[in-house]
Amino acid sequence: MSSPLILGVESSCDETAASVVRGRDILSNVIASQADVHCEFGGVVPELASRHHLEKIDWVIDQGLKQAGVTLGDLDAVAVTSGPGLVGSLLVGLQAAKAIAWVRGLPLLAVNHLEGHLRSVWLEHGEIPAPSVSLIASGGHTGLYLVRDDDTIERLARTRDDAAGEAFDKVAKMLGLGYPGGPILDRLAPSGDPEAVRLPSPKMSDGSLDFSFSGFKTAALRHAQAHNLTHAYPAPGEPGAPERDLIASFQASVVEFMVGRLMKVAAREGARAVCLAGGVACNSLLRRRTEEEASRHGLGYYAVRRDLAVDNAAMIAEVGRRLLLQGSTASWSVNADPGLEL
Ligand code: KG4
Ligand code: ZN
């Protein structure tokens, strides 16, 4: 079974998603986002998220199969995110996937969401020169991972507090701009001065290359409070020059911090390529700066395209494909694991 037909299911946070892949060909990639539901709260409300997953899961799976032109009877396996994520959200996708696999007598594949993000780059680009270093930056996680060869993934750095996307979301929230904050700040930043507000990068006292984003967020909050820029959602009117300067400065500081760490680790590990994955990989400045630095250091640059960067089920199916080939199927008792690590 070199190109198995796999249904992927994803519901770890606020996207309900289903995808059908044949080998590495994406036949469908359906994503129902709950951004509108959580917008006024400036972040994901777990109880609302799981309720909306329940409302959407059947429709999303149905659409995933229809758009791929297949039926449940054609599938070779079902892959589903088992963690990390919100437990109530994870359980919705997990139970749906278990039910389908059980009724159809198909192998069930339990996928780590973070490995999904990491492999999304391979799903799009095919083989990546090894060794490579991947920055996975999303709303819940931020870390650097060394892929030594196709099968070995090693975490080299993680965030010690907030995730990168979470910091974007919190800054947008404090300015009354809504959720998710990343795309909103990305759109506004080019009209501000990135050098207007100084937001210093954190230094780890133990010399580690771990990330920390809460300092950027707190410094941005102090600046916003001192200049009366904080608002409840929705902010009155369009953001003015002081808000845009803060946004541009925040984005530039966070991006330079991430790119600096990524390049340092890539040099230390003798990497041949750097990769960007996770929702924050959509950020225009992060993509541009990583590409520039990679080219300056003679490294390959692979950023996942935007519809595979945000939470999706095609990346889950891709990890499922690998698990199936390895014979690593899950048992029926597999549970949601909110703190699952990679
Ligand atoms: O990977 P993802 O869809 O979900 C998680 O696994 O968390 O990432 C969502 C995160 C949100 O925090 C969102 O604000 C951020 O990715 N994001 C961005 C951009 N697009 C999405 N951050 C910065 N710039 C963007 N263009
Ligand atoms: Zn994610």
mmCIF file of C-alpha atoms and ligand atoms in Angstrom:
data_model
loop_
_atom_site.group_PDB
_atom_site.id
_atom_site.type_symbol
_atom_site.label_atom_id
_atom_site.label_comp_id
_atom_site.label_asym_id
_atom_site.label_seq_id
_atom_site.Cartn_x
_atom_site.Cartn_y
_atom_site.Cartn_z
ATOM 1 C CA MET A 1 0.000 0.000 0.000
ATOM 2 C CA SER A 2 2.425 2.685 -1.178
ATOM 3 C CA SER A 3 -0.200 5.430 -1.636
ATOM 4 C CA PRO A 4 -2.906 4.746 0.922
ATOM 5 C CA LEU A 5 -6.148 6.730 0.931
ATOM 6 C CA ILE A 6 -6.321 8.383 4.346
ATOM 7 C CA LEU A 7 -8.962 10.509 6.022
ATOM 8 C CA GLY A 8 -7.398 13.059 8.390
ATOM 9 C CA VAL A 9 -9.394 14.692 11.189
ATOM 10 C CA GLU A 10 -8.266 17.690 13.253
ATOM 11 C CA SER A 11 -10.086 19.464 16.129
ATOM 12 C CA SER A 12 -7.379 20.370 18.659
ATOM 13 C CA CYS A 13 -8.127 24.084 18.988
ATOM 14 C CA ASP A 14 -10.593 26.273 17.084
ATOM 15 C CA GLU A 15 -10.555 24.780 13.600
ATOM 16 C CA THR A 16 -12.664 21.744 12.708
ATOM 17 C CA ALA A 17 -10.911 20.145 9.761
ATOM 18 C CA ALA A 18 -11.030 17.072 7.543
ATOM 19 C CA SER A 19 -8.877 16.078 4.618
ATOM 20 C CA VAL A 20 -8.457 13.128 2.306
ATOM 21 C CA VAL A 21 -4.986 12.378 0.979
ATOM 22 C CA ARG A 22 -3.719 9.674 -1.372
ATOM 23 C CA GLY A 23 -0.070 9.229 -0.505
ATOM 24 C CA ARG A 24 1.133 12.829 -0.512
ATOM 25 C CA ASP A 25 -1.579 14.100 -2.873
ATOM 26 C CA ILE A 26 -4.113 16.281 -1.098
ATOM 27 C CA LEU A 27 -7.541 15.418 -2.543
ATOM 28 C CA SER A 28 -9.455 17.697 -0.160
ATOM 29 C CA ASN A 29 -8.615 20.069 2.700
ATOM 30 C CA VAL A 30 -11.747 21.380 4.447
ATOM 31 C CA ILE A 31 -11.342 23.796 7.355
ATOM 32 C CA ALA A 32 -14.235 25.277 9.364
ATOM 33 C CA SER A 33 -12.754 28.110 11.409
ATOM 34 C CA GLN A 34 -14.366 29.365 14.611
ATOM 35 C CA ALA A 35 -12.562 32.716 14.482
ATOM 36 C CA ASP A 36 -15.913 34.578 14.459
ATOM 37 C CA VAL A 37 -17.045 32.750 17.593
ATOM 38 C CA HIS A 38 -13.956 33.715 19.613
ATOM 39 C CA CYS A 39 -13.290 37.139 18.088
ATOM 40 C CA GLU A 40 -15.004 39.245 20.749
ATOM 41 C CA PHE A 41 -13.152 37.365 23.528
ATOM 42 C CA GLY A 42 -9.695 38.001 22.043
ATOM 43 C CA GLY A 43 -8.802 34.314 22.371
ATOM 44 C CA VAL A 44 -10.245 30.792 22.240
ATOM 45 C CA VAL A 45 -12.963 29.998 24.811
ATOM 46 C CA PRO A 46 -12.545 26.211 25.330
ATOM 47 C CA GLU A 47 -16.188 25.471 26.179
ATOM 48 C CA LEU A 48 -17.436 27.282 23.074
ATOM 49 C CA ALA A 49 -14.763 25.606 20.952
ATOM 50 C CA SER A 50 -15.802 22.049 21.835
ATOM 51 C CA ARG A 51 -19.490 22.853 21.311
ATOM 52 C CA HIS A 52 -18.790 24.242 17.851
ATOM 53 C CA HIS A 53 -16.610 21.256 16.940
ATOM 54 C CA LEU A 54 -19.593 19.023 17.780
ATOM 55 C CA GLU A 55 -21.825 21.063 15.491
ATOM 56 C CA LYS A 56 -19.355 21.023 12.596
ATOM 57 C CA ILE A 57 -17.541 17.698 12.695
ATOM 58 C CA ASP A 58 -20.010 15.608 10.636
ATOM 59 C CA TRP A 59 -20.383 18.293 7.967
ATOM 60 C CA VAL A 60 -16.618 18.804 7.685
ATOM 61 C CA ILE A 61 -15.915 15.073 7.278
ATOM 62 C CA ASP A 62 -18.744 14.769 4.778
ATOM 63 C CA GLN A 63 -17.352 17.678 2.734
ATOM 64 C CA GLY A 64 -13.821 16.269 2.946
ATOM 65 C CA LEU A 65 -15.006 12.977 1.415
ATOM 66 C CA LYS A 66 -17.264 14.650 -1.179
ATOM 67 C CA GLN A 67 -14.612 17.093 -2.398
ATOM 68 C CA ALA A 68 -12.142 14.218 -2.714
ATOM 69 C CA GLY A 69 -14.733 12.217 -4.669
ATOM 70 C CA VAL A 70 -14.496 9.205 -2.344
ATOM 71 C CA THR A 71 -16.719 7.401 0.169
ATOM 72 C CA LEU A 72 -15.935 5.875 3.570
ATOM 73 C CA GLY A 73 -15.768 2.494 1.833
ATOM 74 C CA ASP A 74 -12.739 3.613 -0.237
ATOM 75 C CA LEU A 75 -10.550 4.594 2.769
ATOM 76 C CA ASP A 76 -7.489 2.644 3.903
ATOM 77 C CA ALA A 77 -7.106 4.345 7.310
ATOM 78 C CA VAL A 78 -8.275 7.201 9.550
ATOM 79 C CA ALA A 79 -5.759 9.595 11.140
ATOM 80 C CA VAL A 80 -6.717 11.965 13.941
ATOM 81 C CA THR A 81 -5.033 14.474 16.238
ATOM 82 C CA SER A 82 -4.793 13.015 19.763
ATOM 83 C CA GLY A 83 -2.853 15.948 21.286
ATOM 84 C CA PRO A 84 -1.652 18.474 22.255
ATOM 85 C CA GLY A 85 -4.627 20.835 22.421
ATOM 86 C CA LEU A 86 -7.819 21.557 24.335
ATOM 87 C CA VAL A 87 -9.147 18.324 25.820
ATOM 88 C CA GLY A 88 -12.824 18.971 25.032
ATOM 89 C CA SER A 89 -11.957 19.902 21.455
ATOM 90 C CA LEU A 90 -9.595 16.980 20.890
ATOM 91 C CA LEU A 91 -12.220 14.500 22.113
ATOM 92 C CA VAL A 92 -14.722 15.527 19.423
ATOM 93 C CA GLY A 93 -12.390 14.675 16.533
ATOM 94 C CA LEU A 94 -10.998 11.621 18.282
ATOM 95 C CA GLN A 95 -14.438 10.101 18.929
ATOM 96 C CA ALA A 96 -15.598 10.801 15.381
ATOM 97 C CA ALA A 97 -12.456 9.209 13.919
ATOM 98 C CA LYS A 98 -12.708 6.208 16.239
ATOM 99 C CA ALA A 99 -16.333 5.656 15.272
ATOM 100 C CA ILE A 100 -15.541 5.687 11.542
ATOM 101 C CA ALA A 101 -12.493 3.435 11.914
ATOM 102 C CA TRP A 102 -14.381 0.988 14.152
ATOM 103 C CA VAL A 103 -17.443 0.705 11.965
ATOM 104 C CA ARG A 104 -15.381 0.340 8.771
ATOM 105 C CA GLY A 105 -12.727 -1.935 10.303
ATOM 106 C CA LEU A 106 -9.930 0.515 9.405
ATOM 107 C CA PRO A 107 -6.621 1.189 11.139
ATOM 108 C CA LEU A 108 -6.784 4.199 13.489
ATOM 109 C CA LEU A 109 -3.714 6.477 13.538
ATOM 110 C CA ALA A 110 -3.191 8.814 16.513
ATOM 111 C CA VAL A 111 -1.242 11.889 15.432
ATOM 112 C CA ASN A 112 0.746 14.475 17.390
ATOM 113 C CA HIS A 113 -0.505 17.870 16.204
ATOM 114 C CA LEU A 114 2.999 19.371 16.404
ATOM 115 C CA GLU A 115 4.426 16.651 14.186
ATOM 116 C CA GLY A 116 1.582 17.526 11.809
ATOM 117 C CA HIS A 117 2.790 21.128 11.659
ATOM 118 C CA LEU A 118 6.387 19.993 11.186
ATOM 119 C CA ARG A 119 5.509 17.539 8.378
ATOM 120 C CA SER A 120 3.270 20.076 6.626
ATOM 121 C CA VAL A 121 6.462 21.453 5.061
ATOM 122 C CA TRP A 122 7.361 18.015 3.646
ATOM 123 C CA LEU A 123 3.802 17.523 2.453
ATOM 124 C CA GLU A 124 4.116 20.659 0.355
ATOM 125 C CA HIS A 125 7.763 20.589 -0.720
ATOM 126 C CA GLY A 126 8.635 16.867 -0.846
ATOM 127 C CA GLU A 127 12.094 16.035 0.463
ATOM 128 C CA ILE A 128 14.023 18.697 2.425
ATOM 129 C CA PRO A 129 17.848 18.534 2.611
ATOM 130 C CA ALA A 130 18.922 17.000 5.950
ATOM 131 C CA PRO A 131 19.762 17.985 8.558
ATOM 132 C CA SER A 132 17.218 20.792 8.773
ATOM 133 C CA VAL A 133 15.893 22.983 11.565
ATOM 134 C CA SER A 134 12.157 23.774 11.734
ATOM 135 C CA LEU A 135 10.601 26.665 13.575
ATOM 136 C CA ILE A 136 7.093 25.647 14.604
ATOM 137 C CA ALA A 137 5.286 28.773 15.760
ATOM 138 C CA SER A 138 1.568 28.614 16.444
ATOM 139 C CA GLY A 139 -1.020 29.881 18.906
ATOM 140 C CA GLY A 140 -0.240 27.191 21.456
ATOM 141 C CA HIS A 141 3.382 26.231 20.807
ATOM 142 C CA THR A 142 6.705 27.632 19.698
ATOM 143 C CA GLY A 143 9.844 25.567 19.351
ATOM 144 C CA LEU A 144 12.839 24.650 17.218
ATOM 145 C CA TYR A 145 13.206 21.078 15.966
ATOM 146 C CA LEU A 146 16.138 19.352 14.344
ATOM 147 C CA VAL A 147 15.259 16.808 11.673
ATOM 148 C CA ARG A 148 18.499 14.827 11.502
ATOM 149 C CA ASP A 149 17.234 12.369 8.938
ATOM 150 C CA ASP A 150 13.749 11.586 7.722
ATOM 151 C CA ASP A 151 12.810 9.658 10.866
ATOM 152 C CA THR A 152 14.542 11.512 13.710
ATOM 153 C CA ILE A 153 13.059 14.647 15.221
ATOM 154 C CA GLU A 154 14.754 16.309 18.171
ATOM 155 C CA ARG A 155 13.459 19.366 20.035
ATOM 156 C CA LEU A 156 16.238 21.913 20.521
ATOM 157 C CA ALA A 157 14.351 24.851 22.022
ATOM 158 C CA ARG A 158 10.868 25.682 23.272
ATOM 159 C CA THR A 159 9.088 28.666 24.671
ATOM 160 C CA ARG A 160 9.277 29.154 28.415
ATOM 161 C CA ASP A 161 6.031 31.124 28.602
ATOM 162 C CA ASP A 162 3.668 32.307 25.844
ATOM 163 C CA ALA A 163 3.673 30.944 22.306
ATOM 164 C CA ALA A 164 4.516 33.389 19.494
ATOM 165 C CA GLY A 165 0.958 33.375 18.103
ATOM 166 C CA GLU A 166 -0.434 33.864 21.592
ATOM 167 C CA ALA A 167 1.685 37.037 21.942
ATOM 168 C CA PHE A 168 0.294 38.360 18.629
ATOM 169 C CA ASP A 169 -3.228 37.514 19.823
ATOM 170 C CA LYS A 170 -2.738 39.268 23.179
ATOM 171 C CA VAL A 171 -1.358 42.465 21.635
ATOM 172 C CA ALA A 172 -4.307 42.589 19.200
ATOM 173 C CA LYS A 173 -6.645 42.002 22.144
ATOM 174 C CA MET A 174 -5.181 44.850 24.223
ATOM 175 C CA LEU A 175 -5.668 47.209 21.258
ATOM 176 C CA GLY A 176 -9.289 46.030 20.860
ATOM 177 C CA LEU A 177 -8.637 44.603 17.384
ATOM 178 C CA GLY A 178 -10.132 41.100 17.750
ATOM 179 C CA TYR A 179 -8.954 37.517 17.219
ATOM 180 C CA PRO A 180 -6.846 35.964 15.762
ATOM 181 C CA GLY A 181 -4.381 38.783 16.236
ATOM 182 C CA GLY A 182 -1.609 37.552 13.931
ATOM 183 C CA PRO A 183 -3.253 38.298 10.565
ATOM 184 C CA ILE A 184 -4.600 41.634 11.877
ATOM 185 C CA LEU A 185 -1.172 42.835 13.064
ATOM 186 C CA ASP A 186 0.482 41.481 9.907
ATOM 187 C CA ARG A 187 -1.888 43.635 7.814
ATOM 188 C CA LEU A 188 -1.405 46.815 9.896
ATOM 189 C CA ALA A 189 2.351 46.616 10.583
ATOM 190 C CA PRO A 190 3.566 47.890 7.149
ATOM 191 C CA SER A 191 1.879 51.261 7.832
ATOM 192 C CA GLY A 192 3.775 51.782 11.133
ATOM 193 C CA ASP A 193 7.381 52.553 12.068
ATOM 194 C CA PRO A 194 9.114 49.362 13.295
ATOM 195 C CA GLU A 195 11.711 51.416 15.165
ATOM 196 C CA ALA A 196 9.285 53.692 17.014
ATOM 197 C CA VAL A 197 8.961 51.620 20.199
ATOM 198 C CA ARG A 198 11.867 49.765 21.787
ATOM 199 C CA LEU A 199 10.890 46.243 22.879
ATOM 200 C CA PRO A 200 14.064 44.460 23.995
ATOM 201 C CA SER A 201 14.613 40.737 23.354
ATOM 202 C CA PRO A 202 14.846 38.462 26.380
ATOM 203 C CA LYS A 203 18.207 36.977 27.372
ATOM 204 C CA MET A 204 18.275 33.575 29.062
ATOM 205 C CA SER A 205 20.490 33.650 32.147
ATOM 206 C CA ASP A 206 21.539 30.022 31.483
ATOM 207 C CA GLY A 207 22.557 30.862 27.890
ATOM 208 C CA SER A 208 19.853 28.590 26.465
ATOM 209 C CA LEU A 209 18.302 29.307 23.065
ATOM 210 C CA ASP A 210 14.757 28.821 24.394
ATOM 211 C CA PHE A 211 12.104 31.366 23.468
ATOM 212 C CA SER A 212 10.202 33.739 25.703
ATOM 213 C CA PHE A 213 7.475 36.073 24.453
ATOM 214 C CA SER A 214 5.782 37.351 27.599
ATOM 215 C CA GLY A 215 8.345 40.174 27.973
ATOM 216 C CA PHE A 216 7.462 41.564 24.518
ATOM 217 C CA LYS A 217 3.775 41.386 25.397
ATOM 218 C CA THR A 218 4.225 43.094 28.793
ATOM 219 C CA ALA A 219 6.420 45.855 27.310
ATOM 220 C CA ALA A 220 3.808 46.410 24.591
ATOM 221 C CA LEU A 221 1.062 46.565 27.244
ATOM 222 C CA ARG A 222 2.998 49.129 29.316
ATOM 223 C CA HIS A 223 3.545 51.284 26.247
ATOM 224 C CA ALA A 224 -0.135 50.960 25.236
ATOM 225 C CA GLN A 225 -1.315 51.908 28.729
ATOM 226 C CA ALA A 226 1.073 54.870 29.001
ATOM 227 C CA HIS A 227 -0.187 56.233 25.671
ATOM 228 C CA ASN A 228 -3.898 55.412 26.140
ATOM 229 C CA LEU A 229 -3.928 52.883 23.297
ATOM 230 C CA THR A 230 -5.729 50.052 25.146
ATOM 231 C CA HIS A 231 -9.337 49.390 24.134
ATOM 232 C CA ALA A 232 -12.073 46.840 24.673
ATOM 233 C CA TYR A 233 -13.163 45.048 21.481
ATOM 234 C CA PRO A 234 -14.175 46.523 19.107
ATOM 235 C CA ALA A 235 -11.769 49.479 19.188
ATOM 236 C CA PRO A 236 -13.390 52.760 18.147
ATOM 237 C CA GLY A 237 -12.372 53.489 14.540
ATOM 238 C CA GLU A 238 -9.308 52.325 12.635
ATOM 239 C CA PRO A 239 -5.974 52.211 14.510
ATOM 240 C CA GLY A 240 -4.043 55.513 14.272
ATOM 241 C CA ALA A 241 -0.310 56.157 13.852
ATOM 242 C CA PRO A 242 0.604 55.450 17.544
ATOM 243 C CA GLU A 243 -1.122 52.031 17.410
ATOM 244 C CA ARG A 244 0.456 51.215 14.040
ATOM 245 C CA ASP A 245 3.922 52.159 15.322
ATOM 246 C CA LEU A 246 3.480 49.867 18.324
ATOM 247 C CA ILE A 247 2.219 47.036 16.096
ATOM 248 C CA ALA A 248 5.112 47.448 13.627
ATOM 249 C CA SER A 249 7.663 47.575 16.462
ATOM 250 C CA PHE A 250 6.149 44.549 18.200
ATOM 251 C CA GLN A 251 6.082 42.474 15.004
ATOM 252 C CA ALA A 252 9.652 43.467 14.048
ATOM 253 C CA SER A 253 11.026 42.666 17.539
ATOM 254 C CA VAL A 254 9.309 39.292 17.765
ATOM 255 C CA VAL A 255 10.286 38.332 14.218
ATOM 256 C CA GLU A 256 13.953 39.328 14.645
ATOM 257 C CA PHE A 257 14.064 37.362 17.899
ATOM 258 C CA MET A 258 12.685 34.214 16.248
ATOM 259 C CA VAL A 259 14.826 34.512 13.116
ATOM 260 C CA GLY A 260 17.938 35.153 15.236
ATOM 261 C CA ARG A 261 17.330 32.018 17.324
ATOM 262 C CA LEU A 262 16.534 29.921 14.243
ATOM 263 C CA MET A 263 19.732 30.959 12.454
ATOM 264 C CA LYS A 264 21.916 30.462 15.521
ATOM 265 C CA VAL A 265 20.619 26.948 16.063
ATOM 266 C CA ALA A 266 20.865 26.131 12.342
ATOM 267 C CA ALA A 267 24.536 27.193 12.333
ATOM 268 C CA ARG A 268 25.298 25.268 15.532
ATOM 269 C CA GLU A 269 23.741 22.062 14.136
ATOM 270 C CA GLY A 270 25.297 22.358 10.691
ATOM 271 C CA ALA A 271 21.822 22.447 9.118
ATOM 272 C CA ARG A 272 21.426 22.577 5.336
ATOM 273 C CA ALA A 273 17.932 24.034 5.428
ATOM 274 C CA VAL A 274 15.503 25.941 7.636
ATOM 275 C CA CYS A 275 11.722 25.453 7.656
ATOM 276 C CA LEU A 276 8.777 27.516 8.903
ATOM 277 C CA ALA A 277 5.546 25.860 10.061
ATOM 278 C CA GLY A 278 2.491 26.649 12.222
ATOM 279 C CA GLY A 279 0.033 29.536 11.996
ATOM 280 C CA VAL A 280 2.677 32.210 12.633
ATOM 281 C CA ALA A 281 4.530 30.959 9.520
ATOM 282 C CA CYS A 282 1.858 32.964 7.635
ATOM 283 C CA ASN A 283 3.514 36.157 8.867
ATOM 284 C CA SER A 284 4.834 38.135 5.885
ATOM 285 C CA LEU A 285 7.780 39.681 7.725
ATOM 286 C CA LEU A 286 8.821 36.358 9.279
ATOM 287 C CA ARG A 287 8.800 34.725 5.840
ATOM 288 C CA ARG A 288 10.751 37.552 4.211
ATOM 289 C CA ARG A 289 13.380 37.836 6.967
ATOM 290 C CA THR A 290 13.890 34.072 7.216
ATOM 291 C CA GLU A 291 14.309 33.834 3.461
ATOM 292 C CA GLU A 292 16.860 36.689 3.474
ATOM 293 C CA GLU A 293 18.878 35.217 6.342
ATOM 294 C CA ALA A 294 18.758 31.694 4.904
ATOM 295 C CA SER A 295 20.059 32.947 1.577
ATOM 296 C CA ARG A 296 22.795 34.993 3.324
ATOM 297 C CA HIS A 297 23.941 31.827 5.132
ATOM 298 C CA GLY A 298 23.618 29.575 2.076
ATOM 299 C CA LEU A 299 20.780 27.528 3.569
ATOM 300 C CA GLY A 300 17.694 26.119 1.877
ATOM 301 C CA TYR A 301 14.478 27.903 2.880
ATOM 302 C CA TYR A 302 11.128 26.102 3.080
ATOM 303 C CA ALA A 303 8.042 27.859 4.445
ATOM 304 C CA VAL A 304 4.753 26.053 4.385
ATOM 305 C CA ARG A 305 2.061 27.678 2.250
ATOM 306 C CA ARG A 306 -0.643 29.522 4.164
ATOM 307 C CA ASP A 307 -3.531 27.004 3.935
ATOM 308 C CA LEU A 308 -1.249 24.274 5.293
ATOM 309 C CA ALA A 309 0.286 26.580 7.951
ATOM 310 C CA VAL A 310 -2.877 27.131 9.974
ATOM 311 C CA ASP A 311 -4.519 24.139 11.616
ATOM 312 C CA ASN A 312 -5.624 21.662 8.960
ATOM 313 C CA ALA A 313 -6.204 17.946 8.612
ATOM 314 C CA ALA A 314 -4.009 17.322 5.540
ATOM 315 C CA MET A 315 -0.924 17.588 7.762
ATOM 316 C CA ILE A 316 -2.554 15.132 10.189
ATOM 317 C CA ALA A 317 -3.222 12.671 7.359
ATOM 318 C CA GLU A 318 0.423 13.023 6.233
ATOM 319 C CA VAL A 319 1.725 11.991 9.669
ATOM 320 C CA GLY A 320 -0.913 9.249 9.630
ATOM 321 C CA ARG A 321 0.511 7.991 6.323
ATOM 322 C CA ARG A 322 3.937 7.701 7.894
ATOM 323 C CA LEU A 323 2.546 5.890 10.964
ATOM 324 C CA LEU A 324 0.636 3.467 8.744
ATOM 325 C CA LEU A 325 3.782 2.609 6.770
ATOM 326 C CA GLN A 326 5.604 2.006 10.071
ATOM 327 C CA GLY A 327 2.731 -0.155 11.331
ATOM 328 C CA SER A 328 2.163 2.200 14.291
ATOM 329 C CA THR A 329 -1.600 1.983 14.607
ATOM 330 C CA ALA A 330 -3.441 3.199 17.720
ATOM 331 C CA SER A 331 -5.523 1.060 20.056
ATOM 332 C CA TRP A 332 -9.255 1.719 20.541
ATOM 333 C CA SER A 333 -8.497 2.990 24.048
ATOM 334 C CA VAL A 334 -6.291 5.849 22.819
ATOM 335 C CA ASN A 335 -7.248 9.011 24.688
ATOM 336 C CA ALA A 336 -6.879 12.737 24.106
ATOM 337 C CA ASP A 337 -3.589 14.007 25.539
ATOM 338 C CA PRO A 338 -3.727 17.820 25.982
ATOM 339 C CA GLY A 339 -0.056 18.026 27.002
ATOM 340 C CA LEU A 340 1.427 15.650 24.399
ATOM 341 C CA GLU A 341 4.985 16.719 23.529
ATOM 342 C CA LEU A 342 7.077 16.363 20.403
HETATM 343 O O1 KG4 B 1 -1.270 26.726 13.927
HETATM 344 P P1 KG4 B 1 -2.450 27.528 14.281
HETATM 345 O O2 KG4 B 1 -3.553 27.677 13.259
HETATM 346 O O3 KG4 B 1 -3.155 26.991 15.564
HETATM 347 C C1 KG4 B 1 -2.470 26.483 16.685
HETATM 348 O O4 KG4 B 1 -2.050 25.299 16.629
HETATM 349 O O5 KG4 B 1 -2.329 27.272 17.636
HETATM 350 O O6 KG4 B 1 -1.925 28.975 14.715
HETATM 351 C C2 KG4 B 1 -2.793 29.995 15.081
HETATM 352 C C3 KG4 B 1 -1.942 31.179 15.488
HETATM 353 C C4 KG4 B 1 -2.761 32.327 16.069
HETATM 354 O O7 KG4 B 1 -2.161 32.738 17.273
HETATM 355 C C5 KG4 B 1 -2.659 33.398 14.998
HETATM 356 O O8 KG4 B 1 -2.722 34.725 15.519
HETATM 357 C C6 KG4 B 1 -1.303 33.110 14.397
HETATM 358 O O9 KG4 B 1 -1.241 31.705 14.359
HETATM 359 N N1 KG4 B 1 -1.182 33.677 13.047
HETATM 360 C C7 KG4 B 1 -0.296 34.644 12.709
HETATM 361 C C8 KG4 B 1 -0.557 34.991 11.361
HETATM 362 N N2 KG4 B 1 -1.561 34.181 10.912
HETATM 363 C C9 KG4 B 1 -1.931 33.390 11.961
HETATM 364 N N3 KG4 B 1 0.652 35.258 13.442
HETATM 365 C C10 KG4 B 1 1.365 36.235 12.840
HETATM 366 N N4 KG4 B 1 1.151 36.622 11.559
HETATM 367 C C11 KG4 B 1 0.224 36.033 10.784
HETATM 368 N N5 KG4 B 1 0.026 36.424 9.521
HETATM 369 ZN ZN ZN B 2 -1.671 24.149 15.286
#
